[in-house]
Coordinates of N, CA and C in Angstrom, one line a residue:
M255 N 149.3 111.6 96.1 CA 148.5 111.3 97.3 C 147.1 111.1 97.0
S256 N 146.6 109.9 97.3 CA 145.2 109.6 96.9 C 144.3 109.4 98.2
T257 N 144.9 109.3 99.3 CA 144.2 109.1 100.6 C 144.6 110.1 101.6
I258 N 143.6 110.8 102.3 CA 143.9 111.7 103.4 C 144.1 110.9 104.6
T259 N 145.2 111.1 105.3 CA 145.5 110.4 106.5 C 145.8 111.2 107.7
T260 N 146.0 112.6 107.5 CA 146.2 113.5 108.7 C 145.3 114.7 108.6
L261 N 145.1 115.3 109.8 CA 144.3 116.5 109.9 C 144.9 117.6 109.0
D262 N 146.2 117.7 109.0 CA 146.9 118.8 108.2 C 146.5 118.6 106.7
E263 N 146.6 117.4 106.2 CA 146.2 117.2 104.8 C 144.7 117.5 104.6
L264 N 143.9 117.2 105.6 CA 142.5 117.5 105.4 C 142.2 119.0 105.4
L265 N 142.9 119.7 106.3 CA 142.7 121.2 106.3 C 143.3 121.8 105.1
A266 N 144.4 121.3 104.5 CA 144.9 121.8 103.3 C 144.0 121.7 102.1
L267 N 143.2 120.6 102.1 CA 142.2 120.4 101.1 C 141.0 121.3 101.2
Y268 N 140.4 121.4 102.5 CA 139.2 122.1 102.7 C 139.3 123.5 103.2
G269 N 140.4 123.8 103.9 CA 140.5 125.1 104.5 C 139.7 125.2 105.8
E270 N 139.7 126.4 106.4 CA 139.0 126.6 107.6 C 137.5 126.8 107.4
S271 N 136.7 126.4 108.3 CA 135.2 126.6 108.2 C 134.9 128.1 108.4
H272 N 133.8 128.5 107.9 CA 133.4 129.9 108.0 C 133.0 130.2 109.4
E273 N 133.2 131.4 109.9 CA 132.9 131.8 111.2 C 131.4 131.5 111.6
R274 N 130.5 131.7 110.6 CA 129.1 131.5 110.9 C 128.8 130.0 111.2
S275 N 129.5 129.1 110.5 CA 129.3 127.7 110.8 C 129.8 127.3 112.1
R276 N 130.8 128.0 112.7 CA 131.3 127.7 114.0 C 130.4 128.3 115.1
R277 N 129.9 129.5 114.9 CA 129.2 130.3 115.9 C 127.8 129.7 116.1
K278 N 127.3 129.0 115.1 CA 125.9 128.4 115.2 C 125.9 127.2 116.2
E279 N 127.1 126.7 116.5 CA 127.1 125.5 117.4 C 127.1 126.1 118.9
L280 N 126.1 125.6 119.6 CA 125.9 126.2 120.9 C 125.8 125.0 121.9
P281 N 126.1 125.3 123.2 CA 126.0 124.2 124.3 C 124.6 124.0 124.8
R282 N 123.7 124.8 124.3 CA 122.3 124.7 124.9 C 121.3 125.1 123.8
L283 N 120.1 124.8 124.0 CA 119.1 125.2 123.0 C 118.7 126.7 123.1
I284 N 118.5 127.3 122.0 CA 118.0 128.6 121.9 C 116.6 128.5 121.3
E285 N 115.8 129.6 121.3 CA 114.4 129.4 120.9 C 114.2 128.9 119.5
P286 N 115.0 129.4 118.5 CA 114.8 128.8 117.2 C 115.1 127.3 117.1
Y287 N 116.1 126.8 117.9 CA 116.4 125.4 117.9 C 115.3 124.6 118.6
R288 N 114.7 125.2 119.7 CA 113.5 124.6 120.3 C 112.4 124.4 119.3
A289 N 112.2 125.4 118.5 CA 111.1 125.4 117.5 C 111.2 124.2 116.5
L290 N 112.5 124.0 116.1 CA 112.8 122.9 115.2 C 112.5 121.6 115.8
I291 N 112.9 121.4 117.0 CA 112.6 120.1 117.7 C 111.1 119.9 117.9
E292 N 110.4 120.9 118.3 CA 109.0 120.8 118.5 C 108.2 120.5 117.3
A293 N 108.7 120.9 116.1 CA 108.0 120.7 114.9 C 108.4 119.3 114.2
S294 N 109.4 118.7 114.7 CA 110.0 117.5 114.1 C 109.2 116.2 114.4
P295 N 108.8 115.4 113.4 CA 108.2 114.1 113.7 C 109.2 113.0 113.5
F296 N 110.4 113.3 113.2 CA 111.4 112.2 112.8 C 112.8 112.6 113.2
V297 N 113.5 111.7 113.9 CA 114.8 112.0 114.3 C 115.7 110.7 114.1
V298 N 116.9 110.9 113.7 CA 117.8 109.7 113.6 C 118.7 109.8 114.8
L299 N 118.8 108.6 115.5 CA 119.6 108.5 116.7 C 120.9 107.7 116.4
A300 N 122.1 108.3 116.6 CA 123.3 107.6 116.3 C 124.0 107.3 117.7
S301 N 124.5 106.1 117.8 CA 125.2 105.7 119.0 C 126.4 104.9 118.7
V302 N 127.3 104.7 119.7 CA 128.5 103.9 119.5 C 128.7 103.0 120.7
G303 N 129.1 101.7 120.4 CA 129.4 100.8 121.4 C 130.5 99.9 121.1
P304 N 130.8 98.9 121.9 CA 132.0 98.1 121.7 C 131.9 97.2 120.4
D305 N 130.7 97.0 119.9 CA 130.6 96.2 118.7 C 130.4 97.1 117.5
G306 N 130.5 98.4 117.6 CA 130.4 99.3 116.5 C 129.4 100.4 116.6
L307 N 129.0 100.9 115.5 CA 128.1 102.1 115.4 C 126.7 101.6 115.1
D308 N 125.7 102.5 115.4 CA 124.3 102.2 115.1 C 123.7 103.6 114.8
C309 N 122.8 103.5 113.8 CA 122.0 104.7 113.4 C 120.6 104.3 113.3
S310 N 119.7 104.8 114.1 CA 118.4 104.3 114.2 C 117.3 105.3 114.0
P311 N 116.3 105.1 113.2 CA 115.2 106.1 113.0 C 114.2 106.0 114.1
R312 N 113.8 107.2 114.5 CA 112.7 107.3 115.6 C 111.7 108.3 115.1
G313 N 110.4 108.0 115.2 CA 109.4 108.9 114.7 C 108.1 108.8 115.5
D314 N 107.4 109.9 115.5 CA 106.1 110.0 116.1 C 105.5 111.4 115.8
A315 N 104.4 111.7 116.4 CA 103.8 113.0 116.2 C 104.8 114.1 116.5
P316 N 104.8 115.3 115.8 CA 105.7 116.4 116.2 C 105.6 116.7 117.7
G317 N 106.8 116.9 118.2 CA 106.9 117.1 119.6 C 107.1 115.9 120.5
F318 N 107.3 114.7 119.8 CA 107.4 113.5 120.6 C 108.8 113.5 121.3
V319 N 109.8 114.2 120.8 CA 111.0 114.4 121.6 C 110.7 115.7 122.4
Q320 N 110.7 115.5 123.7 CA 110.3 116.6 124.6 C 111.5 117.4 125.1
I321 N 111.3 118.7 125.3 CA 112.4 119.5 125.8 C 112.1 119.7 127.3
L322 N 113.0 119.1 128.2 CA 112.8 119.2 129.6 C 113.4 120.6 130.1
D323 N 114.5 121.0 129.5 CA 115.1 122.3 129.7 C 116.1 122.6 128.6
D324 N 116.8 123.7 128.6 CA 117.6 124.0 127.5 C 118.8 123.2 127.2
Q325 N 119.1 122.2 128.1 CA 120.2 121.3 127.9 C 119.7 119.8 128.1
T326 N 118.4 119.5 128.1 CA 118.0 118.2 128.3 C 116.8 117.8 127.4
L327 N 116.9 116.7 126.7 CA 115.8 116.2 125.9 C 115.3 114.9 126.4
L328 N 114.1 114.5 126.1 CA 113.5 113.3 126.5 C 113.0 112.6 125.2
L329 N 113.5 111.4 125.0 CA 113.1 110.6 123.8 C 112.5 109.3 124.2
P330 N 111.2 109.1 124.0 CA 110.6 107.8 124.4 C 110.9 106.7 123.5
D331 N 111.0 105.5 124.0 CA 111.4 104.3 123.2 C 110.1 103.6 122.8
R332 N 109.6 103.7 121.6 CA 108.4 103.0 121.1 C 108.7 101.6 120.7
P333 N 107.7 100.7 120.6 CA 108.0 99.3 120.2 C 108.6 99.2 118.8
G334 N 109.6 98.3 118.7 CA 110.3 98.1 117.5 C 110.6 96.7 117.2
N335 N 111.8 96.4 116.7 CA 112.1 95.0 116.4 C 112.8 94.3 117.6
N336 N 113.0 95.0 118.7 CA 113.6 94.5 119.9 C 115.0 94.1 119.8
R337 N 115.7 94.6 118.7 CA 117.2 94.4 118.7 C 117.9 95.3 119.7
I338 N 117.3 96.4 120.1 CA 117.8 97.4 121.0 C 119.2 97.7 120.8
D339 N 119.6 97.8 119.6 CA 121.0 98.1 119.3 C 121.5 99.5 119.9
S340 N 120.6 100.5 119.8 CA 121.0 101.8 120.3 C 121.1 101.7 121.9
L341 N 120.1 101.0 122.5 CA 120.1 101.0 123.9 C 121.3 100.2 124.5
R342 N 121.7 99.1 123.8 CA 122.9 98.3 124.1 C 124.1 99.2 124.1
N343 N 124.2 100.0 123.0 CA 125.3 100.9 122.9 C 125.4 101.9 124.1
I344 N 124.2 102.5 124.4 CA 124.2 103.6 125.4 C 124.5 103.0 126.8
V345 N 124.2 101.8 127.1 CA 124.6 101.2 128.3 C 126.2 101.2 128.4
E346 N 126.8 100.9 127.3 CA 128.3 100.9 127.3 C 128.9 102.2 127.1
N347 N 128.3 103.1 126.3 CA 128.9 104.4 126.0 C 127.7 105.4 125.8
P348 N 127.6 106.4 126.6 CA 126.5 107.3 126.6 C 126.4 108.3 125.5
R349 N 127.5 108.4 124.7 CA 127.6 109.4 123.6 C 126.6 109.1 122.5
V350 N 125.8 110.1 122.2 CA 124.8 110.0 121.1 C 124.8 111.2 120.2
A351 N 124.2 111.1 119.0 CA 124.0 112.2 118.2 C 122.6 112.1 117.6
L352 N 121.9 113.2 117.4 CA 120.6 113.2 116.9 C 120.5 114.1 115.7
L353 N 119.7 113.7 114.7 CA 119.5 114.5 113.5 C 118.0 114.7 113.3
F354 N 117.5 115.9 113.6 CA 116.0 116.1 113.5 C 115.7 116.6 112.1
L355 N 114.7 116.0 111.5 CA 114.2 116.3 110.1 C 112.7 116.8 110.3
I356 N 112.3 117.7 109.4 CA 110.9 118.3 109.4 C 110.5 118.2 107.9
P357 N 109.4 117.5 107.7 CA 108.9 117.4 106.3 C 108.7 118.8 105.7
G358 N 109.2 119.0 104.5 CA 109.0 120.3 103.8 C 110.0 121.4 104.1
V359 N 110.9 121.1 105.2 CA 111.8 122.1 105.6 C 113.2 121.6 105.3
G360 N 114.0 122.5 104.6 CA 115.3 122.1 104.2 C 116.3 122.0 105.3
E361 N 116.2 122.9 106.3 CA 117.2 122.9 107.4 C 116.9 121.8 108.4
S362 N 117.9 121.2 108.9 CA 117.8 120.2 110.0 C 118.5 120.6 111.2
L363 N 118.3 119.9 112.3 CA 119.0 120.3 113.5 C 119.8 119.1 114.0
R364 N 121.1 119.3 114.4 CA 122.0 118.3 114.9 C 122.2 118.5 116.4
V365 N 122.1 117.5 117.2 CA 122.4 117.6 118.6 C 123.4 116.5 119.0
N366 N 124.4 116.8 119.7 CA 125.3 115.9 120.3 C 125.2 115.9 121.8
G367 N 125.3 114.7 122.4 CA 125.2 114.7 123.8 C 125.4 113.4 124.4
R368 N 124.9 113.2 125.6 CA 125.1 111.9 126.4 C 123.7 111.5 126.9
A369 N 123.4 110.2 126.7 CA 122.1 109.7 127.0 C 122.2 108.7 128.2
E370 N 121.1 108.6 128.9 CA 120.9 107.6 129.9 C 119.5 107.0 129.7
I371 N 119.4 105.7 130.0 CA 118.1 105.0 129.9 C 117.4 105.1 131.2
S372 N 116.2 105.7 131.2 CA 115.5 106.0 132.4 C 114.2 105.3 132.5
L373 N 113.9 104.8 133.7 CA 112.6 104.2 134.0 C 111.8 105.0 135.0
D374 N 112.2 106.3 135.2 CA 111.6 107.2 136.1 C 110.1 107.3 135.8
P375 N 109.2 107.0 136.7 CA 107.8 107.0 136.4 C 107.3 108.3 135.8
E376 N 107.8 109.4 136.3 CA 107.3 110.7 135.8 C 107.8 110.9 134.4
L377 N 109.0 110.5 134.1 CA 109.5 110.7 132.7 C 108.8 109.7 131.8
L378 N 108.5 108.5 132.2 CA 107.7 107.6 131.4 C 106.3 108.1 131.1
E379 N 105.7 108.8 132.1 CA 104.4 109.4 131.9 C 104.5 110.5 130.8
L380 N 105.5 111.2 130.8 CA 105.7 112.3 129.8 C 105.8 111.7 128.4
G381 N 106.2 110.4 128.3 CA 106.3 109.8 127.0 C 105.1 109.0 126.6
R382 N 104.0 109.1 127.4 CA 102.8 108.3 127.1 C 102.3 108.8 125.7
A383 N 101.8 107.8 124.9 CA 101.2 108.1 123.6 C 100.1 107.0 123.3
Q384 N 99.0 107.5 122.8 CA 97.9 106.5 122.5 C 97.5 105.7 123.7
G385 N 97.6 106.3 124.9 CA 97.3 105.6 126.1 C 98.3 104.7 126.7
K386 N 99.5 104.6 126.0 CA 100.4 103.6 126.4 C 101.8 104.2 126.8
L387 N 102.4 103.7 127.9 CA 103.7 104.2 128.3 C 104.8 103.5 127.5
P388 N 105.9 104.3 127.2 CA 107.0 103.6 126.6 C 107.7 102.7 127.6
R389 N 108.4 101.7 127.1 CA 109.1 100.8 128.0 C 110.2 101.5 128.8
S390 N 110.9 102.4 128.1 CA 111.9 103.3 128.7 C 111.9 104.6 128.0
V391 N 112.7 105.5 128.5 CA 112.9 106.8 127.8 C 114.4 107.1 127.9
L392 N 114.9 107.8 126.9 CA 116.2 108.3 126.9 C 116.2 109.8 127.4
R393 N 117.0 110.0 128.5 CA 117.2 111.4 128.9 C 118.5 111.8 128.3
I394 N 118.5 112.8 127.5 CA 119.7 113.2 126.7 C 120.2 114.6 127.2
H395 N 121.4 114.6 127.6 CA 122.0 115.8 128.1 C 122.8 116.4 126.9
I396 N 122.4 117.6 126.5 CA 123.0 118.2 125.3 C 124.4 118.8 125.6
D397 N 125.4 118.4 124.8 CA 126.7 119.0 124.8 C 126.8 120.1 123.7
S398 N 126.2 119.9 122.6 CA 126.3 120.9 121.5 C 125.1 120.7 120.6
C399 N 124.6 121.8 120.0 CA 123.6 121.7 119.0 C 123.8 122.8 118.0
Y400 N 123.4 122.5 116.7 CA 123.5 123.5 115.7 C 122.6 123.0 114.5
F401 N 122.2 124.0 113.7 CA 121.3 123.7 112.6 C 122.2 123.5 111.3
Q402 N 121.7 122.6 110.5 CA 122.3 122.3 109.2 C 121.6 123.0 108.1
C403 N 122.3 123.7 107.2 CA 121.7 124.4 106.1 C 121.0 123.5 105.2
S404 N 120.2 124.0 104.2 CA 119.3 123.2 103.4 C 120.0 122.6 102.2
K405 N 121.3 122.8 102.0 CA 121.9 122.3 100.7 C 121.7 120.8 100.4
A406 N 121.8 120.0 101.4 CA 121.6 118.5 101.2 C 120.2 118.2 100.8
A407 N 119.2 118.8 101.5 CA 117.8 118.6 101.1 C 117.5 119.1 99.7
V408 N 118.1 120.2 99.4 CA 117.8 120.8 98.0 C 118.5 119.9 96.9
R409 N 119.7 119.5 97.2 CA 120.4 118.7 96.2 C 119.7 117.4 96.0
S410 N 119.2 116.8 97.1 CA 118.6 115.5 97.0 C 117.1 115.5 96.5
G411 N 116.5 116.7 96.6 CA 115.1 116.8 96.3 C 114.2 116.0 97.3
L412 N 114.7 116.0 98.5 CA 114.1 115.2 99.6 C 112.6 115.4 99.7
W413 N 112.2 116.7 99.7 CA 110.8 117.0 100.0 C 110.0 117.3 98.7
D414 N 110.7 117.1 97.5 CA 110.0 117.3 96.2 C 109.1 116.2 95.9
A415 N 107.8 116.5 95.9 CA 106.8 115.4 95.7 C 107.0 114.7 94.3
S416 N 107.4 115.5 93.3 CA 107.6 115.0 92.0 C 108.7 113.9 91.9
R417 N 109.6 113.9 92.9 CA 110.7 112.9 92.9 C 110.5 111.8 93.9
Q418 N 109.3 111.7 94.4 CA 109.0 110.5 95.3 C 109.0 109.2 94.5
V419 N 109.5 108.2 95.2 CA 109.7 106.9 94.6 C 108.4 106.0 94.8
E420 N 107.9 105.4 93.8 CA 106.8 104.5 94.0 C 107.3 103.3 94.8
R421 N 106.6 103.0 95.9 CA 107.0 101.9 96.8 C 107.1 100.6 96.1
A422 N 106.1 100.4 95.2 CA 106.1 99.1 94.5 C 107.3 98.9 93.6
S423 N 108.0 99.9 93.3 CA 109.2 99.8 92.4 C 110.4 99.2 93.1
L424 N 110.4 99.1 94.4 CA 111.5 98.6 95.2 C 111.1 97.3 95.9
P425 N 112.1 96.5 96.3 CA 111.8 95.2 97.0 C 111.1 95.5 98.3
S426 N 110.1 94.7 98.6 CA 109.4 94.8 99.9 C 110.2 94.2 101.0
A427 N 109.8 94.4 102.3 CA 110.5 93.7 103.4 C 110.4 92.2 103.2
G428 N 109.2 91.7 102.7 CA 109.1 90.3 102.4 C 110.0 89.8 101.4
D429 N 110.2 90.6 100.3 CA 111.2 90.2 99.3 C 112.6 90.1 99.8
I430 N 113.0 91.0 100.7 CA 114.3 91.0 101.3 C 114.5 89.7 102.1
F431 N 113.4 89.4 102.9 CA 113.5 88.2 103.8 C 113.6 86.9 102.9
R432 N 112.9 86.9 101.8 CA 113.0 85.7 100.9 C 114.4 85.5 100.4
C433 N 115.2 86.6 100.2 CA 116.6 86.5 99.8 C 117.4 86.0 100.9
I434 N 117.0 86.2 102.2 CA 117.8 85.7 103.3 C 117.5 84.3 103.7
Y435 N 116.2 84.0 103.7 CA 115.7 82.6 104.0 C 115.4 81.8 102.8
E436 N 115.8 80.6 102.8 CA 115.5 79.7 101.6 C 114.0 79.6 101.4
E437 N 113.3 79.4 102.4 CA 111.8 79.3 102.3 C 111.2 80.4 103.2
F438 N 110.4 81.3 102.6 CA 109.8 82.4 103.4 C 108.5 82.7 102.8
D439 N 107.5 82.8 103.7 CA 106.1 83.0 103.2 C 105.9 84.5 103.2
I440 N 106.1 85.1 102.0 CA 105.9 86.6 101.9 C 104.5 87.1 102.2
E441 N 103.5 86.3 101.7 CA 102.2 86.7 101.9 C 101.8 86.8 103.4
A442 N 102.2 85.8 104.1 CA 101.9 85.7 105.6 C 102.6 86.9 106.3
Y443 N 103.9 87.1 105.9 CA 104.7 88.1 106.6 C 104.0 89.5 106.3
E444 N 103.7 89.8 105.1 CA 103.1 91.1 104.7 C 101.8 91.3 105.4
R445 N 101.0 90.2 105.5 CA 99.7 90.3 106.2 C 99.9 90.6 107.7
D446 N 100.9 89.9 108.3 CA 101.1 90.1 109.7 C 101.7 91.5 110.0
M447 N 102.5 92.0 109.0 CA 103.1 93.3 109.2 C 102.0 94.4 109.1
Q448 N 101.0 94.3 108.3 CA 99.9 95.2 108.2 C 99.2 95.2 109.5
Q449 N 99.0 94.0 110.1 CA 98.3 93.9 111.4 C 99.1 94.6 112.5
R450 N 100.4 94.4 112.5 CA 101.3 95.0 113.5 C 101.3 96.5 113.4
L451 N 101.2 97.0 112.1 CA 101.2 98.5 111.9 C 99.9 99.1 112.4
R452 N 98.8 98.3 112.4 CA 97.5 98.8 112.9 C 97.4 98.7 114.5
T453 N 98.1 97.7 115.0 CA 97.8 97.4 116.5 C 99.0 97.6 117.4
A454 N 100.2 97.6 116.9 CA 101.4 97.5 117.7 C 102.4 98.7 117.6
L455 N 101.9 99.8 117.1 CA 102.8 101.0 117.0 C 103.2 101.5 118.4
Y456 N 102.4 101.3 119.3 CA 102.6 101.9 120.7 C 102.6 100.7 121.7

């Protein structure tokens, strides 16, 4: 057998999970979980829709994902590439998952729940940053949350400064676009991108 095709085969290979890994999954936030969210400047948002899956990075100053209560989060939608893949999915299927990362911290926090796209003026105001309102906010109702241990971060050396990659050693966004388009002005694109990073983050 070279492929696992049933849950019984999967459990025979891995066995049961440890009681600790099951008990840490809770239907609401506890104070330590709240602290991780409040310290996180970066979260990955996963969603699913009729055209497939999406996994989207979201980032801002720590605390940009706000805790409305122990079962509700608020995630403002900042300007991006306007593909709105995540939002399209949420319109069709509210199920989402979040992975919160904190620089220098090995543990991460996972949240599963259901999101709705809100234009409530009070919620938009809560998402204000740099004097600007988000176009919309996600109100996320928590179904389960649990912390992930630091093994993945330790194995990857994610926060090890000595293992950081020099940006110039990899293709730039302009280089990637040149491979997609037969004729592409990398210099103009990179110049425009730097301008957008200065003026259009919010």
